[in-house]
Each structure stands twice: as structure tokens, then as C-alpha cells.
Amino acid sequence: QGVLPYVHQPVLVNTAVLDGQPVTTSVEVLGAHLRTGLTRVSGSASAMCASASDPSVLSVDANCASVTLVGSETSGSDGAEVEVTVSTGSVFVEHFSVQVWYPTLPVALQVGDATETDGVTLRAI
């Protein structure tokens, strides 16, 4: 027996620090059983929790439904680790990692001439 947590999008770009819009990806946790094979544990285990090893990079729902970047993060990571604990009579602890790209702030944009992209006009100064 055991658990298999996985994230649907293992590489995230933190645009939330630029525009304030959260970046989210869902997490699934599967239970592996000898008799029944793989079963979905996400959302059904009352004693499931998750925590991020470095909250300055990402946050994770306490019930392990998603990983979220909200814009308050201060760095990125090649492999931010998330620990998932499932307690169903036995206690199972597993980890997964997420790569988080973080922009260098402040963002500088250089253009040669006036240009319009997606309705936004950029003018050279």
C-alpha cells in the first residue's frame, strides 16, 4: 500500500507577482492497494494534509487540492518540495516537486519604436 501524489503542471511561471492574478495547478493523490489497484484519494481522505517546504516559493492547500502562486512569493525554485501526508489507519508520507520560474524585478521593457500588441501601445521614450 502507498500513496502517489502528482501535480498536473509541474512547471509554473510566477506571473502573479506582476499582475496579481493567482497561478494555480491542481494536485491529485492516488492510493495504491494490492487488491483494488489505484484509487483516487484526493478529496475523499478526511486525514490528508500537505505543506510546502519553502512558503516563499509557493503555497499549497491544506487538503492538497492545488498548488498556488498568489504574488506574495519572493523567489523561484528548480524543485520546490511539497509533502503530502495521508492517514487512513496507516500513515503515508510522500513528496512531489514543482519548478517555479520567478521574474527578476523590477521588470524592464525596452522597445525601439511605437508598437501595439494586444491593444497595449508601447512607445519609445
JSON list of C-alpha atoms in Angstrom, two decimals:
[
{"chain": "A", "resi": 1, "resn": "GLN", "atom": "CA", "xyz": [0.00, 0.00, 0.00]},
{"chain": "A", "resi": 2, "resn": "GLY", "atom": "CA", "xyz": [1.02, 3.58, -0.54]},
{"chain": "A", "resi": 3, "resn": "VAL", "atom": "CA", "xyz": [0.09, 6.95, -1.99]},
{"chain": "A", "resi": 4, "resn": "LEU", "atom": "CA", "xyz": [1.10, 8.64, -5.22]},
{"chain": "A", "resi": 5, "resn": "PRO", "atom": "CA", "xyz": [0.73, 12.43, -5.29]},
{"chain": "A", "resi": 6, "resn": "TYR", "atom": "CA", "xyz": [1.23, 14.25, -8.57]},
{"chain": "A", "resi": 7, "resn": "VAL", "atom": "CA", "xyz": [0.76, 17.77, -9.82]},
{"chain": "A", "resi": 8, "resn": "HIS", "atom": "CA", "xyz": [-0.93, 18.39, -13.18]},
{"chain": "A", "resi": 9, "resn": "GLN", "atom": "CA", "xyz": [1.50, 21.17, -14.17]},
{"chain": "A", "resi": 10, "resn": "PRO", "atom": "CA", "xyz": [4.96, 20.59, -12.63]},
{"chain": "A", "resi": 11, "resn": "VAL", "atom": "CA", "xyz": [6.45, 23.81, -14.05]},
{"chain": "A", "resi": 12, "resn": "LEU", "atom": "CA", "xyz": [4.86, 27.16, -13.13]},
{"chain": "A", "resi": 13, "resn": "VAL", "atom": "CA", "xyz": [5.73, 30.70, -14.19]},
{"chain": "A", "resi": 14, "resn": "ASN", "atom": "CA", "xyz": [5.01, 33.15, -11.38]},
{"chain": "A", "resi": 15, "resn": "THR", "atom": "CA", "xyz": [3.18, 35.93, -13.23]},
{"chain": "A", "resi": 16, "resn": "ALA", "atom": "CA", "xyz": [1.16, 36.63, -10.06]},
{"chain": "A", "resi": 17, "resn": "VAL", "atom": "CA", "xyz": [3.95, 38.91, -8.80]},
{"chain": "A", "resi": 18, "resn": "LEU", "atom": "CA", "xyz": [3.45, 41.02, -11.95]},
{"chain": "A", "resi": 19, "resn": "ASP", "atom": "CA", "xyz": [-0.33, 41.17, -12.37]},
{"chain": "A", "resi": 20, "resn": "GLY", "atom": "CA", "xyz": [-1.82, 39.94, -9.07]},
{"chain": "A", "resi": 21, "resn": "GLN", "atom": "CA", "xyz": [-3.70, 37.09, -10.76]},
{"chain": "A", "resi": 22, "resn": "PRO", "atom": "CA", "xyz": [-3.09, 33.77, -8.95]},
{"chain": "A", "resi": 23, "resn": "VAL", "atom": "CA", "xyz": [-1.39, 30.94, -10.84]},
{"chain": "A", "resi": 24, "resn": "THR", "atom": "CA", "xyz": [-2.84, 27.57, -9.81]},
{"chain": "A", "resi": 25, "resn": "THR", "atom": "CA", "xyz": [-2.43, 23.94, -10.74]},
{"chain": "A", "resi": 26, "resn": "SER", "atom": "CA", "xyz": [-4.36, 21.01, -9.33]},
{"chain": "A", "resi": 27, "resn": "VAL", "atom": "CA", "xyz": [-2.92, 18.11, -7.37]},
{"chain": "A", "resi": 28, "resn": "GLU", "atom": "CA", "xyz": [-4.15, 14.52, -7.42]},
{"chain": "A", "resi": 29, "resn": "VAL", "atom": "CA", "xyz": [-3.37, 11.92, -4.79]},
{"chain": "A", "resi": 30, "resn": "LEU", "atom": "CA", "xyz": [-3.87, 8.26, -5.66]},
{"chain": "A", "resi": 31, "resn": "GLY", "atom": "CA", "xyz": [-3.86, 5.35, -3.26]},
{"chain": "A", "resi": 32, "resn": "ALA", "atom": "CA", "xyz": [-2.16, 2.14, -4.35]},
{"chain": "A", "resi": 33, "resn": "HIS", "atom": "CA", "xyz": [-3.65, -1.07, -2.93]},
{"chain": "A", "resi": 34, "resn": "LEU", "atom": "CA", "xyz": [-2.73, -4.66, -3.69]},
{"chain": "A", "resi": 35, "resn": "ARG", "atom": "CA", "xyz": [-6.34, -5.82, -4.06]},
{"chain": "A", "resi": 36, "resn": "THR", "atom": "CA", "xyz": [-8.04, -2.84, -5.65]},
{"chain": "A", "resi": 37, "resn": "GLY", "atom": "CA", "xyz": [-5.20, -1.17, -7.58]},
{"chain": "A", "resi": 38, "resn": "LEU", "atom": "CA", "xyz": [-5.16, 2.62, -7.85]},
{"chain": "A", "resi": 39, "resn": "THR", "atom": "CA", "xyz": [-7.95, 4.67, -6.27]},
{"chain": "A", "resi": 40, "resn": "ARG", "atom": "CA", "xyz": [-8.42, 8.42, -6.03]},
{"chain": "A", "resi": 41, "resn": "VAL", "atom": "CA", "xyz": [-7.67, 9.69, -2.53]},
{"chain": "A", "resi": 42, "resn": "SER", "atom": "CA", "xyz": [-7.88, 13.45, -3.26]},
{"chain": "A", "resi": 43, "resn": "GLY", "atom": "CA", "xyz": [-10.98, 14.92, -1.69]},
{"chain": "A", "resi": 44, "resn": "SER", "atom": "CA", "xyz": [-12.01, 11.66, -0.02]},
{"chain": "A", "resi": 45, "resn": "ALA", "atom": "CA", "xyz": [-9.44, 11.24, 2.74]},
{"chain": "A", "resi": 46, "resn": "SER", "atom": "CA", "xyz": [-10.50, 13.15, 5.82]},
{"chain": "A", "resi": 47, "resn": "ALA", "atom": "CA", "xyz": [-7.00, 13.00, 7.26]},
{"chain": "A", "resi": 48, "resn": "MET", "atom": "CA", "xyz": [-4.97, 14.31, 4.33]},
{"chain": "A", "resi": 49, "resn": "CYS", "atom": "CA", "xyz": [-2.74, 17.36, 4.52]},
{"chain": "A", "resi": 50, "resn": "ALA", "atom": "CA", "xyz": [0.03, 18.98, 2.53]},
{"chain": "A", "resi": 51, "resn": "SER", "atom": "CA", "xyz": [2.72, 21.54, 3.23]},
{"chain": "A", "resi": 52, "resn": "ALA", "atom": "CA", "xyz": [5.31, 23.37, 1.13]},
{"chain": "A", "resi": 53, "resn": "SER", "atom": "CA", "xyz": [8.95, 23.06, 2.17]},
{"chain": "A", "resi": 54, "resn": "ASP", "atom": "CA", "xyz": [9.51, 26.73, 1.24]},
{"chain": "A", "resi": 55, "resn": "PRO", "atom": "CA", "xyz": [6.48, 29.05, 1.52]},
{"chain": "A", "resi": 56, "resn": "SER", "atom": "CA", "xyz": [8.49, 31.88, -0.09]},
{"chain": "A", "resi": 57, "resn": "VAL", "atom": "CA", "xyz": [8.23, 29.94, -3.38]},
{"chain": "A", "resi": 58, "resn": "LEU", "atom": "CA", "xyz": [4.68, 28.52, -3.39]},
{"chain": "A", "resi": 59, "resn": "SER", "atom": "CA", "xyz": [1.69, 27.68, -1.25]},
{"chain": "A", "resi": 60, "resn": "VAL", "atom": "CA", "xyz": [-0.40, 24.53, -1.20]},
{"chain": "A", "resi": 61, "resn": "ASP", "atom": "CA", "xyz": [-3.96, 23.89, 0.00]},
{"chain": "A", "resi": 62, "resn": "ALA", "atom": "CA", "xyz": [-4.08, 22.22, 3.39]},
{"chain": "A", "resi": 63, "resn": "ASN", "atom": "CA", "xyz": [-6.27, 19.50, 1.83]},
{"chain": "A", "resi": 64, "resn": "CYS", "atom": "CA", "xyz": [-3.78, 19.15, -1.05]},
{"chain": "A", "resi": 65, "resn": "ALA", "atom": "CA", "xyz": [-6.20, 20.13, -3.83]},
{"chain": "A", "resi": 66, "resn": "SER", "atom": "CA", "xyz": [-3.91, 22.65, -5.52]},
{"chain": "A", "resi": 67, "resn": "VAL", "atom": "CA", "xyz": [-0.59, 24.48, -5.60]},
{"chain": "A", "resi": 68, "resn": "THR", "atom": "CA", "xyz": [-0.97, 28.25, -5.89]},
{"chain": "A", "resi": 69, "resn": "LEU", "atom": "CA", "xyz": [1.22, 31.28, -6.56]},
{"chain": "A", "resi": 70, "resn": "VAL", "atom": "CA", "xyz": [-0.55, 34.38, -5.22]},
{"chain": "A", "resi": 71, "resn": "GLY", "atom": "CA", "xyz": [2.02, 37.11, -5.80]},
{"chain": "A", "resi": 72, "resn": "SER", "atom": "CA", "xyz": [3.45, 37.32, -2.29]},
{"chain": "A", "resi": 73, "resn": "GLU", "atom": "CA", "xyz": [6.27, 34.87, -3.10]},
{"chain": "A", "resi": 74, "resn": "THR", "atom": "CA", "xyz": [9.81, 36.20, -3.08]},
{"chain": "A", "resi": 75, "resn": "SER", "atom": "CA", "xyz": [11.72, 33.61, -5.12]},
{"chain": "A", "resi": 76, "resn": "GLY", "atom": "CA", "xyz": [11.52, 30.69, -7.51]},
{"chain": "A", "resi": 77, "resn": "SER", "atom": "CA", "xyz": [12.95, 27.18, -7.34]},
{"chain": "A", "resi": 78, "resn": "ASP", "atom": "CA", "xyz": [14.25, 24.38, -9.53]},
{"chain": "A", "resi": 79, "resn": "GLY", "atom": "CA", "xyz": [12.34, 21.94, -7.33]},
{"chain": "A", "resi": 80, "resn": "ALA", "atom": "CA", "xyz": [10.14, 23.28, -4.53]},
{"chain": "A", "resi": 81, "resn": "GLU", "atom": "CA", "xyz": [9.08, 20.27, -2.49]},
{"chain": "A", "resi": 82, "resn": "VAL", "atom": "CA", "xyz": [5.55, 19.59, -1.25]},
{"chain": "A", "resi": 83, "resn": "GLU", "atom": "CA", "xyz": [4.94, 16.97, 1.43]},
{"chain": "A", "resi": 84, "resn": "VAL", "atom": "CA", "xyz": [1.65, 15.05, 1.38]},
{"chain": "A", "resi": 85, "resn": "THR", "atom": "CA", "xyz": [0.51, 13.09, 4.42]},
{"chain": "A", "resi": 86, "resn": "VAL", "atom": "CA", "xyz": [-2.43, 10.68, 4.23]},
{"chain": "A", "resi": 87, "resn": "SER", "atom": "CA", "xyz": [-3.73, 8.94, 7.33]},
{"chain": "A", "resi": 88, "resn": "THR", "atom": "CA", "xyz": [-6.21, 6.11, 6.74]},
{"chain": "A", "resi": 89, "resn": "GLY", "atom": "CA", "xyz": [-5.42, 3.69, 9.55]},
{"chain": "A", "resi": 90, "resn": "SER", "atom": "CA", "xyz": [-1.81, 3.78, 8.38]},
{"chain": "A", "resi": 91, "resn": "VAL", "atom": "CA", "xyz": [0.14, 6.99, 7.81]},
{"chain": "A", "resi": 92, "resn": "PHE", "atom": "CA", "xyz": [1.68, 7.55, 4.37]},
{"chain": "A", "resi": 93, "resn": "VAL", "atom": "CA", "xyz": [4.04, 10.44, 3.61]},
{"chain": "A", "resi": 94, "resn": "GLU", "atom": "CA", "xyz": [5.13, 11.22, 0.06]},
{"chain": "A", "resi": 95, "resn": "HIS", "atom": "CA", "xyz": [6.63, 14.21, -1.75]},
{"chain": "A", "resi": 96, "resn": "PHE", "atom": "CA", "xyz": [6.42, 15.85, -5.15]},
{"chain": "A", "resi": 97, "resn": "SER", "atom": "CA", "xyz": [8.27, 18.83, -6.54]},
{"chain": "A", "resi": 98, "resn": "VAL", "atom": "CA", "xyz": [7.30, 21.85, -8.63]},
{"chain": "A", "resi": 99, "resn": "GLN", "atom": "CA", "xyz": [9.65, 24.03, -10.64]},
{"chain": "A", "resi": 100, "resn": "VAL", "atom": "CA", "xyz": [8.74, 27.71, -10.20]},
{"chain": "A", "resi": 101, "resn": "TRP", "atom": "CA", "xyz": [10.08, 30.40, -12.52]},
{"chain": "A", "resi": 102, "resn": "TYR", "atom": "CA", "xyz": [10.26, 33.79, -10.82]},
{"chain": "A", "resi": 103, "resn": "PRO", "atom": "CA", "xyz": [10.81, 37.08, -12.71]},
{"chain": "A", "resi": 104, "resn": "THR", "atom": "CA", "xyz": [13.68, 39.40, -11.96]},
{"chain": "A", "resi": 105, "resn": "LEU", "atom": "CA", "xyz": [12.11, 42.53, -10.51]},
{"chain": "A", "resi": 106, "resn": "PRO", "atom": "CA", "xyz": [11.72, 45.29, -11.45]},
{"chain": "A", "resi": 107, "resn": "VAL", "atom": "CA", "xyz": [10.79, 44.23, -14.97]},
{"chain": "A", "resi": 108, "resn": "ALA", "atom": "CA", "xyz": [12.33, 46.49, -17.61]},
{"chain": "A", "resi": 109, "resn": "LEU", "atom": "CA", "xyz": [10.93, 46.69, -21.12]},
{"chain": "A", "resi": 110, "resn": "GLN", "atom": "CA", "xyz": [12.87, 48.24, -23.98]},
{"chain": "A", "resi": 111, "resn": "VAL", "atom": "CA", "xyz": [11.33, 48.98, -27.36]},
{"chain": "A", "resi": 112, "resn": "GLY", "atom": "CA", "xyz": [12.74, 50.69, -30.42]},
{"chain": "A", "resi": 113, "resn": "ASP", "atom": "CA", "xyz": [9.58, 52.31, -31.86]},
{"chain": "A", "resi": 114, "resn": "ALA", "atom": "CA", "xyz": [5.94, 52.65, -31.04]},
{"chain": "A", "resi": 115, "resn": "THR", "atom": "CA", "xyz": [4.28, 49.26, -31.24]},
{"chain": "A", "resi": 116, "resn": "GLU", "atom": "CA", "xyz": [0.83, 47.92, -30.45]},
{"chain": "A", "resi": 117, "resn": "THR", "atom": "CA", "xyz": [0.40, 44.40, -29.07]},
{"chain": "A", "resi": 118, "resn": "ASP", "atom": "CA", "xyz": [-2.96, 43.03, -27.92]},
{"chain": "A", "resi": 119, "resn": "GLY", "atom": "CA", "xyz": [-4.40, 46.52, -27.61]},
{"chain": "A", "resi": 120, "resn": "VAL", "atom": "CA", "xyz": [-1.50, 47.86, -25.50]},
{"chain": "A", "resi": 121, "resn": "THR", "atom": "CA", "xyz": [0.52, 50.64, -27.10]},
{"chain": "A", "resi": 122, "resn": "LEU", "atom": "CA", "xyz": [4.22, 50.77, -26.28]},
{"chain": "A", "resi": 123, "resn": "ARG", "atom": "CA", "xyz": [6.04, 53.99, -27.10]},
{"chain": "A", "resi": 124, "resn": "ALA", "atom": "CA", "xyz": [9.77, 54.57, -27.14]},
{"chain": "A", "resi": 125, "resn": "ILE", "atom": "CA", "xyz": [10.91, 57.19, -24.66]}
]
